[in-house]
Amino acid sequence: MNLLFLVFLFPLLGFLILAFGRGRIREQLAAVIGVGSVGLSALVTAIVGVQFLLHPPAGEAFVQPLWTWMQVGGFAPQFALRLDGLSLTMMGVITGVGFLIHLFASWYMRGDEGYGRFFSYMNLFVASMLFLVLGDNLLFLYFGWEGVGLCSYLLIGFWYQDPANGAAARKAFVVTRVGDTFMAIGLFLLFKSLGTLNIQEILQLAPQNFQPGSGLVTAIALLLLGGAVGKSAQLPLQTWLPDAMAGPTPVSALIHAATMVTAGVYLIARTHTLFELAPFAQEMVGLVGALTLLLAGFTALVQTDIKRVLAYSTMSQIGYMFLALGAGAWSAAVFHLMTHAFFKALLFLASGAVILGCHHEQDIFKMGGLRKTLPLAFWSFMIGGSALCAVPIVTAGYWSKDEILWQAFASGHIWLFCAGLLGAFLTSLYTFRLIFTVFFGEEKIHAHQGHDVSYWLPLGLLLVLSTIVGGKIHPPLESVLPANPAAEGNPMQIPVALLSGFVAMAGIAIAGWRFFGQPAFLRALEGSAPARLLSRYWFSAFGFDWLYDRLFVKPFLWLVRVNGKDVFDQIVGGVPVLLVWANKGTALTETGRLRWYTASLAFGAVLVIAAVVFL
């Protein structure tokens, strides 16, 4: 386990080599460095993980101090790595799924002029996320947190020649900074109250120093929740995620499956004791998750861009994880995080194959009948989509989503349970609407399939992990996260599982009936004026961008215009004007005449003598 530091060191070195060698490293070598560094990180993760599971350390966690980061008075946070069941699970997702995404990207990005630059950003993204999950204190975690935000900006705006991509990158950066500010204030309050930012010390000291439900601990938990909703694109800071599709498809896969959007779930799970001491904040976590998963589900129903459908599905699935955290199903939330990484990476990479095969077309209604020309992408969507819909027994998504719904029901959160069921129905509906539209029906575009090993190997492995194989991988979370006692031995578990499975299959059946049966009354209903109005409202993601533009953007721009020449600007602007005048006045004295210089010296001497005599 002493090799733990190599997990983040390899991708960090890959970033440095590619960043400083940009323009001088050939495409093939850049792929070897970019993919190989994350592959080595995944290999070290596997070795360390096996050692951790076979020989658990004393105290059920291994801490590797590297150096003292800074020392200010009594504040001396260490640059230390902590390995326990939760960080091991996250490491496996980040490096394992991240490696497969990098491998696919080596095929997808081939021929791009920014090939080396792309992999340098991707390596830094992985290294930053590893900083985040391995940090032994919240300051180290926050360092990785901000690194992930920087990398998302660089990768979303990777094709910066298009102004729309730059706008999407800035939007992601600014919106997530709002949540980061809340989180920073929460860290200040934690340090002020407990005198430390070490995570384990906080979890031990919090019950001794905070009264359950007190205003201070509730404020801290809500501020941390503010940071989490920003990074994980939950209500009300969810608007950046769909626009993040401006980046290359492997970037979308990395953001949605293995890195950025899972950070908020990890933060809340890691600081679970604070939320248990603040029941109102924990209820808010569940409420935010439930509202987000429904909003995203309805929005995904009417999208036409293949990547935006998947983006809203990510928002919805992260909402499931927040719902689980709010219901006290801590382990179930992280379990779903893991299975979601498998099938969402599969879906995004398969969408990349479809986009390239269809000559960069992303409108699903301009596709059709692609199951024959793109068989691997088709089966990837079928298996990945089934896992997303939680098709019973055979898919990974079923085992994790069923656990969330069951624990929400067993713990008495009936409204969260009902929201989860409705979300499951919507998920099946929009997922198979996408699949039937793209892969069945009339062929509208001539597509071609890739045959490179870096194309089919990542898809094949993720396809297997999205089945029951991935669902039977149990994260070692028992010693890190508390169990939900309400879910143990409850006789309603099987009926709830049958109900959730029925809801998922019903959504698929209705989507198939709508596409293949083409019922006349349903088409007439969809064509009605109220339905078209509702569809436009959902298509705009419930108008949040419009609302924020009028509440924040336009008033700010108006204030900038009004305040553009305020008194302070005029004072600051007056300084260089005065200096210019002084320079011109001084220049007038440079006449080149000896008599003028002699008179000036005499006059100056008189002034000095007068000052000495009279003062």
Short mmCIF file of C-alpha atoms in Angstrom, two decimals, residues 241-430:
data_model
loop_
_atom_site.label_atom_id
_atom_site.label_comp_id
_atom_site.label_asym_id
_atom_site.label_seq_id
_atom_site.Cartn_x
_atom_site.Cartn_y
_atom_site.Cartn_z
CA LEU A 241 -24.21 20.36 -17.54
CA PRO A 242 -26.18 20.15 -20.84
CA ASP A 243 -24.04 22.90 -22.37
CA ALA A 244 -20.93 20.94 -21.36
CA MET A 245 -21.73 18.66 -24.32
CA ALA A 246 -19.80 21.22 -26.40
CA GLY A 247 -16.62 19.33 -25.56
CA PRO A 248 -15.43 16.17 -27.35
CA THR A 249 -17.52 13.08 -26.52
CA PRO A 250 -14.76 11.36 -24.45
CA VAL A 251 -14.76 14.49 -22.27
CA SER A 252 -18.50 14.09 -21.75
CA ALA A 253 -17.94 10.47 -20.78
CA LEU A 254 -15.21 11.40 -18.29
CA ILE A 255 -17.23 14.22 -16.71
CA HIS A 256 -20.45 12.23 -16.47
CA ALA A 257 -19.15 8.80 -15.55
CA ALA A 258 -15.84 8.87 -13.69
CA THR A 259 -15.04 12.33 -12.42
CA MET A 260 -16.67 15.69 -11.95
CA VAL A 261 -20.38 15.10 -11.37
CA THR A 262 -19.71 12.33 -8.86
CA ALA A 263 -17.68 14.69 -6.65
CA GLY A 264 -20.73 16.11 -4.89
CA VAL A 265 -22.02 12.65 -4.01
CA TYR A 266 -18.60 11.72 -2.64
CA LEU A 267 -18.39 14.91 -0.55
CA ILE A 268 -21.75 14.32 1.15
CA ALA A 269 -21.00 10.64 1.73
CA ARG A 270 -17.55 11.44 3.14
CA THR A 271 -18.96 14.04 5.57
CA HIS A 272 -22.08 11.99 6.41
CA THR A 273 -21.75 12.61 10.16
CA LEU A 274 -22.35 16.34 9.67
CA PHE A 275 -25.54 15.64 7.73
CA GLU A 276 -26.74 13.14 10.32
CA LEU A 277 -26.33 15.90 12.91
CA ALA A 278 -28.35 18.26 10.68
CA PRO A 279 -31.60 16.44 9.77
CA PHE A 280 -32.99 19.45 7.90
CA ALA A 281 -29.93 19.59 5.65
CA GLN A 282 -30.14 15.85 5.01
CA GLU A 283 -33.81 16.19 4.07
CA MET A 284 -32.81 18.96 1.69
CA VAL A 285 -30.30 16.62 0.05
CA GLY A 286 -33.09 14.14 -0.67
CA LEU A 287 -35.48 16.86 -1.85
CA VAL A 288 -32.89 18.36 -4.21
CA GLY A 289 -32.20 14.92 -5.65
CA ALA A 290 -35.88 14.09 -6.14
CA LEU A 291 -36.69 17.40 -7.85
CA THR A 292 -33.62 17.17 -10.08
CA LEU A 293 -34.28 13.64 -11.24
CA LEU A 294 -37.85 14.55 -12.22
CA LEU A 295 -36.90 17.82 -13.92
CA ALA A 296 -34.15 16.10 -15.89
CA GLY A 297 -36.40 13.16 -16.76
CA PHE A 298 -39.13 15.32 -18.28
CA THR A 299 -36.52 17.42 -20.11
CA ALA A 300 -34.82 14.37 -21.62
CA LEU A 301 -38.16 13.21 -23.06
CA VAL A 302 -38.16 15.94 -25.71
CA GLN A 303 -34.47 16.41 -26.55
CA THR A 304 -33.26 15.79 -30.09
CA ASP A 305 -29.47 15.84 -29.56
CA ILE A 306 -28.14 12.38 -28.69
CA LYS A 307 -25.60 13.74 -26.19
CA ARG A 308 -28.07 16.08 -24.49
CA VAL A 309 -30.44 13.17 -23.82
CA LEU A 310 -27.57 11.39 -22.08
CA ALA A 311 -26.59 14.60 -20.26
CA TYR A 312 -30.04 14.96 -18.74
CA SER A 313 -30.03 11.28 -17.87
CA THR A 314 -26.81 11.86 -15.92
CA MET A 315 -28.42 14.74 -14.08
CA SER A 316 -31.34 12.44 -13.25
CA GLN A 317 -29.16 9.56 -12.06
CA ILE A 318 -27.07 11.84 -9.84
CA GLY A 319 -30.44 12.95 -8.49
CA TYR A 320 -31.07 9.32 -7.51
CA MET A 321 -27.80 9.33 -5.61
CA PHE A 322 -28.74 12.53 -3.76
CA LEU A 323 -32.14 11.01 -3.01
CA ALA A 324 -30.40 7.99 -1.49
CA LEU A 325 -28.11 10.19 0.61
CA GLY A 326 -31.11 12.14 1.86
CA ALA A 327 -32.85 8.90 2.83
CA GLY A 328 -29.80 7.65 4.75
CA ALA A 329 -28.95 5.01 2.14
CA TRP A 330 -25.28 6.03 2.10
CA SER A 331 -23.84 2.79 0.72
CA ALA A 332 -26.60 2.46 -1.88
CA ALA A 333 -25.76 5.93 -3.23
CA VAL A 334 -22.09 5.04 -3.72
CA PHE A 335 -23.03 1.64 -5.17
CA HIS A 336 -25.21 3.39 -7.77
CA LEU A 337 -22.37 5.82 -8.43
CA MET A 338 -20.19 2.85 -9.37
CA THR A 339 -22.71 1.04 -11.60
CA HIS A 340 -23.73 4.34 -13.19
CA ALA A 341 -20.10 4.93 -14.15
CA PHE A 342 -20.10 1.63 -16.05
CA PHE A 343 -23.23 2.11 -18.12
CA LYS A 344 -23.00 5.88 -18.57
CA ALA A 345 -19.42 5.63 -19.87
CA LEU A 346 -20.64 2.89 -22.21
CA LEU A 347 -23.52 5.04 -23.48
CA PHE A 348 -21.41 8.15 -24.03
CA LEU A 349 -18.63 6.27 -25.81
CA ALA A 350 -21.19 4.48 -27.96
CA SER A 351 -22.79 7.84 -28.77
CA GLY A 352 -19.33 9.01 -29.86
CA ALA A 353 -19.12 6.02 -32.19
CA VAL A 354 -22.54 6.90 -33.60
CA ILE A 355 -21.60 10.57 -34.06
CA LEU A 356 -18.37 9.72 -35.87
CA GLY A 357 -20.08 6.99 -37.89
CA CYS A 358 -22.78 9.47 -38.95
CA HIS A 359 -20.26 12.14 -39.99
CA HIS A 360 -20.63 14.24 -36.81
CA GLU A 361 -24.43 14.29 -36.92
CA GLN A 362 -26.03 14.49 -33.44
CA ASP A 363 -29.73 14.95 -34.21
CA ILE A 364 -31.41 11.62 -33.44
CA PHE A 365 -34.22 12.29 -35.93
CA LYS A 366 -31.70 12.46 -38.77
CA MET A 367 -30.53 8.96 -37.89
CA GLY A 368 -32.40 5.66 -38.00
CA GLY A 369 -31.86 2.01 -38.80
CA LEU A 370 -28.27 2.04 -37.55
CA ARG A 371 -28.39 -1.34 -35.80
CA LYS A 372 -27.10 -3.07 -38.93
CA THR A 373 -24.31 -0.67 -39.87
CA LEU A 374 -23.17 -0.01 -36.27
CA PRO A 375 -23.78 -3.34 -34.48
CA LEU A 376 -21.35 -2.76 -31.60
CA ALA A 377 -22.76 0.70 -30.88
CA PHE A 378 -26.27 -0.77 -31.10
CA TRP A 379 -25.61 -3.50 -28.54
CA SER A 380 -23.77 -1.02 -26.35
CA PHE A 381 -26.87 1.17 -26.34
CA MET A 382 -29.14 -1.80 -25.74
CA ILE A 383 -27.16 -3.09 -22.75
CA GLY A 384 -26.22 0.34 -21.42
CA GLY A 385 -29.74 1.67 -21.92
CA SER A 386 -31.20 -1.38 -20.19
CA ALA A 387 -28.87 -0.80 -17.24
CA LEU A 388 -29.89 2.86 -17.16
CA CYS A 389 -33.55 1.77 -17.08
CA ALA A 390 -32.73 -0.83 -14.40
CA VAL A 391 -34.10 -3.81 -16.34
CA PRO A 392 -34.55 -6.46 -13.59
CA ILE A 393 -31.91 -9.01 -12.67
CA VAL A 394 -29.69 -8.94 -15.78
CA THR A 395 -28.37 -5.35 -15.60
CA ALA A 396 -26.05 -3.61 -13.16
CA GLY A 397 -28.33 -0.60 -12.82
CA TYR A 398 -31.15 -2.71 -11.42
CA TRP A 399 -29.18 -3.86 -8.40
CA SER A 400 -28.14 -0.37 -7.34
CA LYS A 401 -31.31 1.55 -8.23
CA ASP A 402 -33.51 -1.09 -6.59
CA GLU A 403 -31.45 -0.75 -3.42
CA ILE A 404 -32.03 3.02 -3.41
CA LEU A 405 -35.79 2.71 -3.91
CA TRP A 406 -36.05 -0.02 -1.33
CA GLN A 407 -34.15 1.87 1.36
CA ALA A 408 -36.09 5.08 0.67
CA PHE A 409 -39.32 3.13 1.17
CA ALA A 410 -38.10 1.24 4.24
CA SER A 411 -36.88 4.39 5.98
CA GLY A 412 -40.28 6.04 5.65
CA HIS A 413 -39.42 8.54 2.90
CA ILE A 414 -42.53 7.72 0.89
CA TRP A 415 -42.45 10.89 -1.20
CA LEU A 416 -38.84 10.24 -2.17
CA PHE A 417 -39.79 6.68 -3.04
CA CYS A 418 -42.67 7.85 -5.26
CA ALA A 419 -40.40 10.39 -6.98
CA GLY A 420 -37.88 7.63 -7.59
CA LEU A 421 -40.55 5.39 -9.16
CA LEU A 422 -41.77 8.18 -11.45
CA GLY A 423 -38.16 8.92 -12.37
CA ALA A 424 -37.60 5.25 -13.20
CA PHE A 425 -40.61 5.31 -15.53
CA LEU A 426 -39.40 8.48 -17.28
CA THR A 427 -35.90 7.00 -17.61
CA SER A 428 -37.21 3.97 -19.47
CA LEU A 429 -39.39 6.15 -21.66
CA TYR A 430 -36.70 8.60 -22.85
#
